[in-house]
Amino acid sequence: MTTPPLALHPDRLFPADPGVRRLASSLYDRVRELPIISPHGHVPAQWLADDVSFADPTSLLITPDHYVTRLLHGHGVDLADLGVGQDSFDEAASRRAFRILCEHWGAYRGTPVRFWLDAQLGDIFGIEVRPSAATADAVYDQIAERLGHPDYRARALFDRFGIEVLATTDDPCDDLAAHRRLADDPSWDARVVPTFRPDRYLEPLSPTWNTDVDRLAETSGIETGEYAGWLAAMAARRAHFIAHGAVSADHSHLDPRTDPLTDAEARHLYALARQGDIGPDEAVALRRHLLFQMGLMSAEDGLVMTLHPAVRRDHHLPSSQAYGHDIGTDIPVAVEFTDALRPLLNAVGTHPGFQLVLFTLDETTFSREIAPLAGFYPSVYAGAPWWFLDAPDAILRYRAAVTETAGLAKTSGFIDDTRAFCSIPARHDMSRRLDATYLARLVAEHRLDEDEAREAIHDLVDTNPRRAFKL
Amino acid sequence: MTTPPLALHPDRLFPADPGVRRLASSLYDRVRELPIISPHGHVPAQWLADDVSFADPTSLLITPDHYVTRLLHGHGVDLADLGVGQDSFDEAASRRAFRILCEHWGAYRGTPVRFWLDAQLGDIFGIEVRPSAATADAVYDQIAERLGHPDYRARALFDRFGIEVLATTDDPCDDLAAHRRLADDPSWDARVVPTFRPDRYLEPLSPTWNTDVDRLAETSGIETGEYAGWLAAMAARRAHFIAHGAVSADHSHLDPRTDPLTDAEARHLYALARQGDIGPDEAVALRRHLLFQMGLMSAEDGLVMTLHPAVRRDHHLPSSQAYGHDIGTDIPVAVEFTDALRPLLNAVGTHPGFQLVLFTLDETTFSREIAPLAGFYPSVYAGAPWWFLDAPDAILRYRAAVTETAGLAKTSGFIDDTRAFCSIPARHDMSRRLDATYLARLVAEHRLDEDEAREAIHDLVDTNPRRAFKL
Amino acid sequence: MTTPPLALHPDRLFPADPGVRRLASSLYDRVRELPIISPHGHVPAQWLADDVSFADPTSLLITPDHYVTRLLHGHGVDLADLGVGQDSFDEAASRRAFRILCEHWGAYRGTPVRFWLDAQLGDIFGIEVRPSAATADAVYDQIAERLGHPDYRARALFDRFGIEVLATTDDPCDDLAAHRRLADDPSWDARVVPTFRPDRYLEPLSPTWNTDVDRLAETSGIETGEYAGWLAAMAARRAHFIAHGAVSADHSHLDPRTDPLTDAEARHLYALARQGDIGPDEAVALRRHLLFQMGLMSAEDGLVMTLHPAVRRDHHLPSSQAYGHDIGTDIPVAVEFTDALRPLLNAVGTHPGFQLVLFTLDETTFSREIAPLAGFYPSVYAGAPWWFLDAPDAILRYRAAVTETAGLAKTSGFIDDTRAFCSIPARHDMSRRLDATYLARLVAEHRLDEDEAREAIHDLVDTNPRRAFKL
């Protein structure tokens, strides 16, 4: 049997109908080379500040990418064998892990991970054969060899990927030193901005909450013994982030409710929480109130508020206990936005400084809640398909579900939300191809004129993320 | 730059594949000229009774159409600037509002509003250029000029639109004088029928409930101090509506539950409500019981019961306080039908006089609940895609989700549900094009023979609404 | 008017685009003749053990198939007139029922029932005209004539259908005598396996629960007066089923929650239930605990656990009282898997002996819950589209919703779940055509190489069900 090639067809993801495909291809050509704007992701700024080189194929392409590891786990592979949660992972282990991936190449058929991996291997590392048991070592060796070149250090890759803006995700107490070093570095002129992610400080039931809030006081220099101090300390850290270039604050809780308490209730529940005496329902009530406060602060200080709610984190506790968080065992749950956001949107929904981007893993909310909200409220944007929904058919479902009610202009533009640095260009490329596919269909069905589609594809890739994220 | 034309392509909304398109086009040709049956809408009967002429383009095409205004609001336009909730709105303001719409033409890309507006401008007013800042005044002037002609008065337009039946939506205490004048007018032979819409009389928590129920007594001549009187007064008003041609009673509450109370409980809660002492949960319980009673009355008097549930009305209270209801700030919530309707369907689901048409904004219920209910109960019909779902992709999703379980014959046929008189033909035309598109796909996939599709397209446009609404 | 033919187009269900159709057709050709693996269904083993012949067209094709009868009921036909729940139904009644079906042929337009009926009539009985009032008697006569032939007895049909494995569904107290007779029959070499279906023994609120559990004691020879006895008796009956070839245990409750109680709580609630003193909430709590225990037993004894939750059985009580269960009046409700299954999956989700196949009638769970669970947990498989979703567009939605997150390999393969023996080949054929259609699209969109699609179509039809059901 001959080794099948790794094929990166120029028309991949475009629709099969020849006429629509030609339209899609021509729309895509207008944006394929545009700079990448990545307003939400998880690549460490330190990689760029230090211009790191990457140790081996596995630690770059497999271990940090829970999209990759979760499906191998679903086929019976131990996460440990993929380097997840391992302190030391030598070259032999790295090679074994890479072989496991190659042997399970068929497990990714029909998934976006396959598209991303193909593009990473082919476009970045010049691989020309399909990974398999037979080719695993050769593919590994070729990637490992490339990683030794200076062209494959973090900054060189960043340039090659054509990234104009990259947002990281950071703890409010982070000193943002890596961001500062980048900003101060005269040899660096791209924009790497932090994102304010305060979830843990809003969850009084989290076992670390009290120490987190202590650290917040220490970092901000503002006492957090009482509720007013928490607000002031948070505002101070937000200002610190804004001073370091942040444009958004990201929030991810089990639900997105924003029910305000009275000031007296908030003070009371906060005091209970600080004493370690808060009950589960009270803790949820306090968190919802604090999320409301975060929204008010966003209206005040201008940080775009983004919501990524409704995931049962660490669903399989034994795995999380063994390997930590963000390892692929987070499972979505249903979510409700209409009533959940009503208090916040009644308070600041038409405030000129407020912008709110709604992400979801519950597709039912696209046409039922998110698009109607984005269609009416000037502040609300329908966030791009996120996580499990960042995939070809899901992206097309999103466009079909959202556009008819909210239009194209009230969508956020793409976010890659990735820890897998090398997958960034492939993820944006997928999104551009699918936006072109969607618009081509509208043109082919005479729902949009072609000159408008040409303008719209540029907007979706460039204008929309700049507007939604104030970039 | 040349001004782009306003293009009304003959094949718009048909699928791109040439073979399927030909099929769709030939199916559409069989029904494109059929009379319009509009069994649910919001055009005032008085316009036709008085054969009004329309003052200006904005008050005809923009201000009353919350589909149009909500998206402008979502782009930061004040509703006041569009005439919403304004007592006086002079020609200059009307022209300015129209210019705002034209400047935001791109906001409607990919939305059905764009299709409707294009069709209104092109087909009714002969506009041949795409609206924009550059063309706004010329477009405005041309429409304004036409509106001065007798051909553009309400009755002439009604004739030109080819409307055979138009249902309005009316308060139970409405005297239906406009309907009576039309019925008595020898120069008028079309059918304009009222629809019984008693929502406010079923919601004891509404601030106007007690005065509403007082008025019900006054209008009906039946005391409503006690529960039995409410039932009798309602039955009397339903009879009044039936005598004026009504064929359906429409109901829109936050949920569609129909849990009956015992007679004693109902009397008790009603008495509490009349005293202003009813609590929130009791009020909901009473409303669900009264909805059950409305269903029993429908089985008795034959008014088709239609349900349009699960919208959070007036989501943004500041806007509703400033501008009133029905201004685009109603946002859907999830809904449940299976258990909600069980008491009613156990009581009258197989009653020969009972017909129940279920509408939803929660697409999840199409395949999960509505189609299974319509497939089993002879009384139940799957209502056409409503409001935000009255849009090309949503309509095709509806057909795909409902037909496989309920068949074509248990769907209600199209309703336009509009306040925008001139959009009626465009809305029905969109629906006909999409039904043709759906059926063409079934034929092309050899799931339906072509002779059956020809019969089916006629049924969907004509037979089904007549049967579902007893017309 | 000439009588339209009953057309079984060779390309039916394939997509319209000529290029994609050719791909789909060539993929389908690779699997069309593969043996049928039917791991979940409701055909009685006794039919095969006794090699029954079938009395008449109606009792074979209409009466037992609630997919057929429910839609006729939805058009006003009495179930009694179709033989449902009738003790005696003579030839004249059978002929009348068949005529009713033929007269309502149009009611099935666009439904999968139409596809299945066409295939049964055409492929099995050689019918060449479309059923209608005009052809009803001739069609009836031709089928009746064929049923008299030995070629149309149960075993001959079974052979002709190419069934390799057929699973039945059985009560835990069933002695499985028919299965044993088949196993002991030297002239029979196909595999007919029982399925353990213990629902009623887990529902303490069921009116028959106490007598059911008494019978369980009697059958197993293990006292069920106390909770420990229930567990031991269940384990014994599972062992009995395994000894008779069972590979799976099937569970269908209103929700799939698996919240364990403490042993003391379980004993207490069980005792209350046995005394007839258990309350509704306690009964649900006990049922959820018992479902958890069933999961643990599956991990222990290796029976694949399948879940078919969230149906409101006997929605229309008057019909169930008149005609019994499974008559088409079961209506789905929304369901939640993520939190519901967490206790069970934390206990045995990575246990090597445990396999869990999740079915749903709530399509929202495919992308939101089922695919994420199947993608991470080695034990979890996404079950094929079930019941109302076993239909062309729903099947394609399923593939599009599940594959991107779970891949192709973590789906269960097709199950027909049918009581309608003759529809088995048509149901599997539909599934194969649609899997080919889905894969052809992936190839046409350059998301999958053609050699991979050829491997994948074989996996979906053959490898996947063998793996998911341990066949």
PDB file of N, CA and C in Angstrom, chain A residues 9 12-14 16 21 70-71 73-75 109-112 114 130 312-318 328-329 331-332 362-364 388 391-394 397, chain C residues 17 20 338-339 342 345-346 350 364 367-368 371-373 375-378 400 403-407 409-410 441 444-449 451-452 455:
ATOM      1  N   HIS A   9      -6.264  20.573   0.203  1.00  0.00           N
ATOM      2  CA  HIS A   9      -6.890  20.986  -1.045  1.00  0.00           C
ATOM      3  C   HIS A   9      -7.213  22.484  -0.997  1.00  0.00           C
ATOM      4  N   ARG A  12     -10.772  23.304   0.118  1.00  0.00           N
ATOM      5  CA  ARG A  12     -11.362  22.591   1.261  1.00  0.00           C
ATOM      6  C   ARG A  12     -12.320  23.488   2.032  1.00  0.00           C
ATOM      7  N   LEU A  13     -13.387  22.870   2.507  1.00  0.00           N
ATOM      8  CA  LEU A  13     -14.495  23.485   3.250  1.00  0.00           C
ATOM      9  C   LEU A  13     -15.469  24.274   2.372  1.00  0.00           C
ATOM     10  N   PHE A  14     -15.118  24.475   1.120  1.00  0.00           N
ATOM     11  CA  PHE A  14     -16.079  25.167   0.254  1.00  0.00           C
ATOM     12  C   PHE A  14     -17.195  24.201  -0.159  1.00  0.00           C
ATOM     13  N   ALA A  16     -19.893  22.024  -2.376  1.00  0.00           N
ATOM     14  CA  ALA A  16     -19.624  21.178  -3.536  1.00  0.00           C
ATOM     15  C   ALA A  16     -20.146  21.768  -4.840  1.00  0.00           C
ATOM     16  N   ARG A  21     -19.136  27.212  -5.194  1.00  0.00           N
ATOM     17  CA  ARG A  21     -17.720  27.077  -4.831  1.00  0.00           C
ATOM     18  C   ARG A  21     -16.878  28.198  -5.450  1.00  0.00           C
ATOM     19  N   ARG A  70      -8.502  15.006  24.309  1.00  0.00           N
ATOM     20  CA  ARG A  70      -9.768  14.439  24.785  1.00  0.00           C
ATOM     21  C   ARG A  70     -10.265  13.300  23.905  1.00  0.00           C
ATOM     22  N   LEU A  71     -10.049  13.428  22.600  1.00  0.00           N
ATOM     23  CA  LEU A  71     -10.567  12.390  21.719  1.00  0.00           C
ATOM     24  C   LEU A  71      -9.704  11.125  21.806  1.00  0.00           C
ATOM     25  N   HIS A  73      -8.300  10.241  24.591  1.00  0.00           N
ATOM     26  CA  HIS A  73      -8.822   9.663  25.832  1.00  0.00           C
ATOM     27  C   HIS A  73     -10.133   8.928  25.581  1.00  0.00           C
ATOM     28  N   GLY A  74     -10.965   9.487  24.746  1.00  0.00           N
ATOM     29  CA  GLY A  74     -12.230   8.843  24.395  1.00  0.00           C
ATOM     30  C   GLY A  74     -12.039   7.511  23.683  1.00  0.00           C
ATOM     31  N   HIS A  75     -10.827   7.296  23.165  1.00  0.00           N
ATOM     32  CA  HIS A  75     -10.515   5.999  22.556  1.00  0.00           C
ATOM     33  C   HIS A  75      -9.634   5.151  23.469  1.00  0.00           C
ATOM     34  N   ARG A 109     -11.447  11.824  11.956  1.00  0.00           N
ATOM     35  CA  ARG A 109     -12.203  12.003  10.715  1.00  0.00           C
ATOM     36  C   ARG A 109     -13.489  12.776  10.971  1.00  0.00           C
ATOM     37  N   GLY A 110     -13.689  13.787  10.174  1.00  0.00           N
ATOM     38  CA  GLY A 110     -14.920  14.565  10.306  1.00  0.00           C
ATOM     39  C   GLY A 110     -14.879  15.616  11.400  1.00  0.00           C
ATOM     40  N   THR A 111     -13.746  15.733  12.110  1.00  0.00           N
ATOM     41  CA  THR A 111     -13.651  16.745  13.167  1.00  0.00           C
ATOM     42  C   THR A 111     -12.804  17.918  12.682  1.00  0.00           C
ATOM     43  N   PRO A 112     -12.982  19.080  13.292  1.00  0.00           N
ATOM     44  CA  PRO A 112     -12.151  20.223  12.914  1.00  0.00           C
ATOM     45  C   PRO A 112     -10.693  20.030  13.338  1.00  0.00           C
ATOM     46  N   ARG A 114      -8.904  17.559  12.863  1.00  0.00           N
ATOM     47  CA  ARG A 114      -8.220  17.024  11.703  1.00  0.00           C
ATOM     48  C   ARG A 114      -7.772  18.133  10.750  1.00  0.00           C
ATOM     49  N   ARG A 130       0.264  11.466   5.117  1.00  0.00           N
ATOM     50  CA  ARG A 130      -0.746  11.375   6.157  1.00  0.00           C
ATOM     51  C   ARG A 130      -0.169  10.632   7.373  1.00  0.00           C
ATOM     52  N   ARG A 312     -19.951  22.483  32.660  1.00  0.00           N
ATOM     53  CA  ARG A 312     -19.660  21.744  33.887  1.00  0.00           C
ATOM     54  C   ARG A 312     -18.169  21.397  33.825  1.00  0.00           C
ATOM     55  N   ARG A 313     -17.391  22.200  34.550  1.00  0.00           N
ATOM     56  CA  ARG A 313     -15.937  22.003  34.536  1.00  0.00           C
ATOM     57  C   ARG A 313     -15.589  20.725  35.295  1.00  0.00           C
ATOM     58  N   ASP A 314     -14.495  20.088  34.847  1.00  0.00           N
ATOM     59  CA  ASP A 314     -13.977  18.925  35.560  1.00  0.00           C
ATOM     60  C   ASP A 314     -15.064  17.881  35.784  1.00  0.00           C
ATOM     61  N   HIS A 315     -15.806  17.591  34.727  1.00  0.00           N
ATOM     62  CA  HIS A 315     -16.922  16.647  34.827  1.00  0.00           C
ATOM     63  C   HIS A 315     -16.440  15.332  35.433  1.00  0.00           C
ATOM     64  N   HIS A 316     -15.339  14.810  34.937  1.00  0.00           N
ATOM     65  CA  HIS A 316     -14.797  13.558  35.484  1.00  0.00           C
ATOM     66  C   HIS A 316     -13.760  13.902  36.548  1.00  0.00           C
ATOM     67  N   LEU A 317     -14.202  13.915  37.784  1.00  0.00           N
ATOM     68  CA  LEU A 317     -13.334  14.370  38.869  1.00  0.00           C
ATOM     69  C   LEU A 317     -12.041  13.562  38.989  1.00  0.00           C
ATOM     70  N   PRO A 318     -12.093  12.232  38.820  1.00  0.00           N
ATOM     71  CA  PRO A 318     -10.824  11.493  38.933  1.00  0.00           C
ATOM     72  C   PRO A 318      -9.770  11.990  37.941  1.00  0.00           C
ATOM     73  N   GLY A 328      -9.930  18.546  28.886  1.00  0.00           N
ATOM     74  CA  GLY A 328     -10.872  17.920  27.971  1.00  0.00           C
ATOM     75  C   GLY A 328     -12.071  17.285  28.648  1.00  0.00           C
ATOM     76  N   THR A 329     -12.170  17.411  29.945  1.00  0.00           N
ATOM     77  CA  THR A 329     -13.313  16.802  30.648  1.00  0.00           C
ATOM     78  C   THR A 329     -14.329  17.853  31.107  1.00  0.00           C
ATOM     79  N   ILE A 331     -17.772  19.595  30.200  1.00  0.00           N
ATOM     80  CA  ILE A 331     -18.926  19.220  29.372  1.00  0.00           C
ATOM     81  C   ILE A 331     -19.993  20.312  29.484  1.00  0.00           C
ATOM     82  N   PRO A 332     -20.513  20.778  28.357  1.00  0.00           N
ATOM     83  CA  PRO A 332     -21.518  21.855  28.390  1.00  0.00           C
ATOM     84  C   PRO A 332     -22.838  21.444  29.050  1.00  0.00           C
ATOM     85  N   ASP A 362     -24.514  26.105  23.781  1.00  0.00           N
ATOM     86  CA  ASP A 362     -25.891  25.619  23.663  1.00  0.00           C
ATOM     87  C   ASP A 362     -26.485  26.294  22.432  1.00  0.00           C
ATOM     88  N   GLU A 363     -26.461  25.557  21.314  1.00  0.00           N
ATOM     89  CA  GLU A 363     -26.849  26.160  20.034  1.00  0.00           C
ATOM     90  C   GLU A 363     -28.294  26.650  20.021  1.00  0.00           C
ATOM     91  N   THR A 364     -29.101  26.126  20.925  1.00  0.00           N
ATOM     92  CA  THR A 364     -30.505  26.537  20.933  1.00  0.00           C
ATOM     93  C   THR A 364     -30.644  28.027  21.216  1.00  0.00           C
ATOM     94  N   PHE A 388     -16.477  23.585  21.220  1.00  0.00           N
ATOM     95  CA  PHE A 388     -16.989  22.457  20.439  1.00  0.00           C
ATOM     96  C   PHE A 388     -17.699  22.928  19.165  1.00  0.00           C
ATOM     97  N   ALA A 391     -16.281  24.640  14.426  1.00  0.00           N
ATOM     98  CA  ALA A 391     -16.194  23.479  13.543  1.00  0.00           C
ATOM     99  C   ALA A 391     -17.060  23.765  12.320  1.00  0.00           C
ATOM    100  N   PRO A 392     -16.728  23.183  11.175  1.00  0.00           N
ATOM    101  CA  PRO A 392     -17.378  23.620   9.928  1.00  0.00           C
ATOM    102  C   PRO A 392     -18.905  23.644   9.949  1.00  0.00           C
ATOM    103  N   ASP A 393     -19.517  22.517  10.241  1.00  0.00           N
ATOM    104  CA  ASP A 393     -20.984  22.521  10.177  1.00  0.00           C
ATOM    105  C   ASP A 393     -21.590  23.406  11.262  1.00  0.00           C
ATOM    106  N   ALA A 394     -20.961  23.420  12.433  1.00  0.00           N
ATOM    107  CA  ALA A 394     -21.485  24.247  13.523  1.00  0.00           C
ATOM    108  C   ALA A 394     -21.375  25.731  13.177  1.00  0.00           C
ATOM    109  N   ARG A 397     -24.099  26.503  10.836  1.00  0.00           N
ATOM    110  CA  ARG A 397     -25.378  26.575  11.573  1.00  0.00           C
ATOM    111  C   ARG A 397     -25.498  27.902  12.326  1.00  0.00           C
TER     112      ARG A 397
ATOM    113  N   ASP C  17     -26.857  17.279  -5.923  1.00  0.00           N
ATOM    114  CA  ASP C  17     -25.674  17.667  -6.705  1.00  0.00           C
ATOM    115  C   ASP C  17     -25.090  16.430  -7.390  1.00  0.00           C
ATOM    116  N   VAL C  20     -21.701  14.983  -5.950  1.00  0.00           N
ATOM    117  CA  VAL C  20     -21.828  14.399  -4.606  1.00  0.00           C
ATOM    118  C   VAL C  20     -22.679  13.136  -4.680  1.00  0.00           C
ATOM    119  N   THR C 338     -25.655  15.823  30.939  1.00  0.00           N
ATOM    120  CA  THR C 338     -24.340  16.174  31.508  1.00  0.00           C
ATOM    121  C   THR C 338     -24.306  15.961  33.016  1.00  0.00           C
ATOM    122  N   ASP C 339     -25.216  16.589  33.715  1.00  0.00           N
ATOM    123  CA  ASP C 339     -25.237  16.427  35.162  1.00  0.00           C
ATOM    124  C   ASP C 339     -25.891  15.108  35.562  1.00  0.00           C
ATOM    125  N   ARG C 342     -23.375  12.317  35.547  1.00  0.00           N
ATOM    126  CA  ARG C 342     -22.070  12.562  36.181  1.00  0.00           C
ATOM    127  C   ARG C 342     -21.751  11.557  37.292  1.00  0.00           C
ATOM    128  N   LEU C 345     -20.779   8.274  35.620  1.00  0.00           N
ATOM    129  CA  LEU C 345     -19.537   8.349  34.845  1.00  0.00           C
ATOM    130  C   LEU C 345     -18.336   8.623  35.739  1.00  0.00           C
ATOM    131  N   ASN C 346     -18.550   9.277  36.860  1.00  0.00           N
ATOM    132  CA  ASN C 346     -17.433   9.415  37.804  1.00  0.00           C
ATOM    133  C   ASN C 346     -17.108   8.068  38.443  1.00  0.00           C
ATOM    134  N   THR C 350     -14.556   5.350  33.154  1.00  0.00           N
ATOM    135  CA  THR C 350     -13.325   4.858  32.529  1.00  0.00           C
ATOM    136  C   THR C 350     -13.074   3.387  32.876  1.00  0.00           C
ATOM    137  N   THR C 364     -31.201  18.814  20.812  1.00  0.00           N
ATOM    138  CA  THR C 364     -30.287  19.816  21.377  1.00  0.00           C
ATOM    139  C   THR C 364     -29.134  19.163  22.117  1.00  0.00           C
ATOM    140  N   SER C 367     -25.127  17.987  20.070  1.00  0.00           N
ATOM    141  CA  SER C 367     -23.868  18.738  20.055  1.00  0.00           C
ATOM    142  C   SER C 367     -23.503  19.247  21.440  1.00  0.00           C
ATOM    143  N   ARG C 368     -24.504  19.471  22.286  1.00  0.00           N
ATOM    144  CA  ARG C 368     -24.223  20.100  23.580  1.00  0.00           C
ATOM    145  C   ARG C 368     -23.732  19.111  24.615  1.00  0.00           C
ATOM    146  N   ALA C 371     -22.240  14.400  22.302  1.00  0.00           N
ATOM    147  CA  ALA C 371     -20.963  14.345  21.582  1.00  0.00           C
ATOM    148  C   ALA C 371     -19.791  14.712  22.500  1.00  0.00           C
ATOM    149  N   PRO C 372     -19.905  15.758  23.321  1.00  0.00           N
ATOM    150  CA  PRO C 372     -18.807  16.009  24.267  1.00  0.00           C
ATOM    151  C   PRO C 372     -18.555  14.835  25.219  1.00  0.00           C
ATOM    152  N   LEU C 373     -19.594  14.199  25.700  1.00  0.00           N
ATOM    153  CA  LEU C 373     -19.398  13.050  26.589  1.00  0.00           C
ATOM    154  C   LEU C 373     -18.736  11.894  25.842  1.00  0.00           C
ATOM    155  N   GLY C 375     -16.920  12.087  23.272  1.00  0.00           N
ATOM    156  CA  GLY C 375     -15.568  12.447  22.874  1.00  0.00           C
ATOM    157  C   GLY C 375     -14.557  12.272  23.986  1.00  0.00           C
ATOM    158  N   PHE C 376     -14.976  12.399  25.211  1.00  0.00           N
ATOM    159  CA  PHE C 376     -14.023  12.278  26.321  1.00  0.00           C
ATOM    160  C   PHE C 376     -14.016  10.893  26.979  1.00  0.00           C
ATOM    161  N   TYR C 377     -15.196  10.360  27.235  1.00  0.00           N
ATOM    162  CA  TYR C 377     -15.271   9.106  27.996  1.00  0.00           C
ATOM    163  C   TYR C 377     -15.087   7.898  27.071  1.00  0.00           C
ATOM    164  N   PRO C 378     -14.135   7.034  27.374  1.00  0.00           N
ATOM    165  CA  PRO C 378     -13.971   5.842  26.537  1.00  0.00           C
ATOM    166  C   PRO C 378     -15.207   4.949  26.545  1.00  0.00           C
ATOM    167  N   ALA C 400     -24.102  15.646  11.409  1.00  0.00           N
ATOM    168  CA  ALA C 400     -23.460  16.960  11.407  1.00  0.00           C
ATOM    169  C   ALA C 400     -23.246  17.476  12.828  1.00  0.00           C
ATOM    170  N   THR C 403     -20.515  14.416  14.806  1.00  0.00           N
ATOM    171  CA  THR C 403     -19.203  14.020  14.303  1.00  0.00           C
ATOM    172  C   THR C 403     -18.111  15.021  14.643  1.00  0.00           C
ATOM    173  N   GLU C 404     -18.415  16.302  14.526  1.00  0.00           N
ATOM    174  CA  GLU C 404     -17.347  17.291  14.701  1.00  0.00           C
ATOM    175  C   GLU C 404     -16.747  17.241  16.104  1.00  0.00           C
ATOM    176  N   THR C 405     -17.531  16.795  17.061  1.00  0.00           N
ATOM    177  CA  THR C 405     -17.027  16.744  18.440  1.00  0.00           C
ATOM    178  C   THR C 405     -16.633  15.335  18.867  1.00  0.00           C
ATOM    179  N   ALA C 406     -17.322  14.324  18.397  1.00  0.00           N
ATOM    180  CA  ALA C 406     -17.055  12.957  18.855  1.00  0.00           C
ATOM    181  C   ALA C 406     -16.367  12.097  17.805  1.00  0.00           C
ATOM    182  N   GLY C 407     -16.245  12.584  16.595  1.00  0.00           N
ATOM    183  CA  GLY C 407     -15.703  11.749  15.519  1.00  0.00           C
ATOM    184  C   GLY C 407     -16.726  10.728  15.063  1.00  0.00           C
ATOM    185  N   ALA C 409     -16.102   7.436  14.959  1.00  0.00           N
ATOM    186  CA  ALA C 409     -15.905   6.130  15.599  1.00  0.00           C
ATOM    187  C   ALA C 409     -16.632   6.001  16.935  1.00  0.00           C
ATOM    188  N   LYS C 410     -17.025   7.127  17.545  1.00  0.00           N
ATOM    189  CA  LYS C 410     -17.715   7.026  18.829  1.00  0.00           C
ATOM    190  C   LYS C 410     -19.235   7.095  18.660  1.00  0.00           C
ATOM    191  N   ARG C 441     -20.506  14.124   1.241  1.00  0.00           N
ATOM    192  CA  ARG C 441     -20.377  15.576   1.407  1.00  0.00           C
ATOM    193  C   ARG C 441     -19.011  15.930   1.990  1.00  0.00           C
ATOM    194  N   ALA C 444     -16.597  15.656  -0.782  1.00  0.00           N
ATOM    195  CA  ALA C 444     -16.772  16.721  -1.780  1.00  0.00           C
ATOM    196  C   ALA C 444     -16.285  18.063  -1.256  1.00  0.00           C
ATOM    197  N   GLU C 445     -16.364  18.237   0.047  1.00  0.00           N
ATOM    198  CA  GLU C 445     -15.884  19.491   0.641  1.00  0.00           C
ATOM    199  C   GLU C 445     -14.424  19.380   1.078  1.00  0.00           C
ATOM    200  N   HIS C 446     -13.786  18.311   0.653  1.00  0.00           N
ATOM    201  CA  HIS C 446     -12.360  18.092   0.965  1.00  0.00           C
ATOM    202  C   HIS C 446     -12.093  18.128   2.466  1.00  0.00           C
ATOM    203  N   ARG C 447     -13.022  17.532   3.192  1.00  0.00           N
ATOM    204  CA  ARG C 447     -12.831  17.390   4.633  1.00  0.00           C
ATOM    205  C   ARG C 447     -12.401  15.974   4.975  1.00  0.00           C
ATOM    206  N   LEU C 448     -12.449  15.089   3.997  1.00  0.00           N
ATOM    207  CA  LEU C 448     -12.099  13.690   4.214  1.00  0.00           C
ATOM    208  C   LEU C 448     -11.621  13.151   2.872  1.00  0.00           C
ATOM    209  N   ASP C 449     -10.567  12.351   2.886  1.00  0.00           N
ATOM    210  CA  ASP C 449     -10.107  11.772   1.622  1.00  0.00           C
ATOM    211  C   ASP C 449     -11.015  10.610   1.240  1.00  0.00           C
ATOM    212  N   ASP C 451     -10.411   7.607   0.134  1.00  0.00           N
ATOM    213  CA  ASP C 451     -10.076   6.278   0.676  1.00  0.00           C
ATOM    214  C   ASP C 451     -10.540   6.148   2.126  1.00  0.00           C
ATOM    215  N   GLU C 452     -10.489   7.247   2.833  1.00  0.00           N
ATOM    216  CA  GLU C 452     -10.963   7.219   4.223  1.00  0.00           C
ATOM    217  C   GLU C 452     -12.477   7.048   4.284  1.00  0.00           C
ATOM    218  N   GLU C 455     -13.412   3.493   3.907  1.00  0.00           N
ATOM    219  CA  GLU C 455     -13.221   2.754   5.154  1.00  0.00           C
ATOM    220  C   GLU C 455     -14.324   3.132   6.159  1.00  0.00           C
TER     221      GLU C 455
END
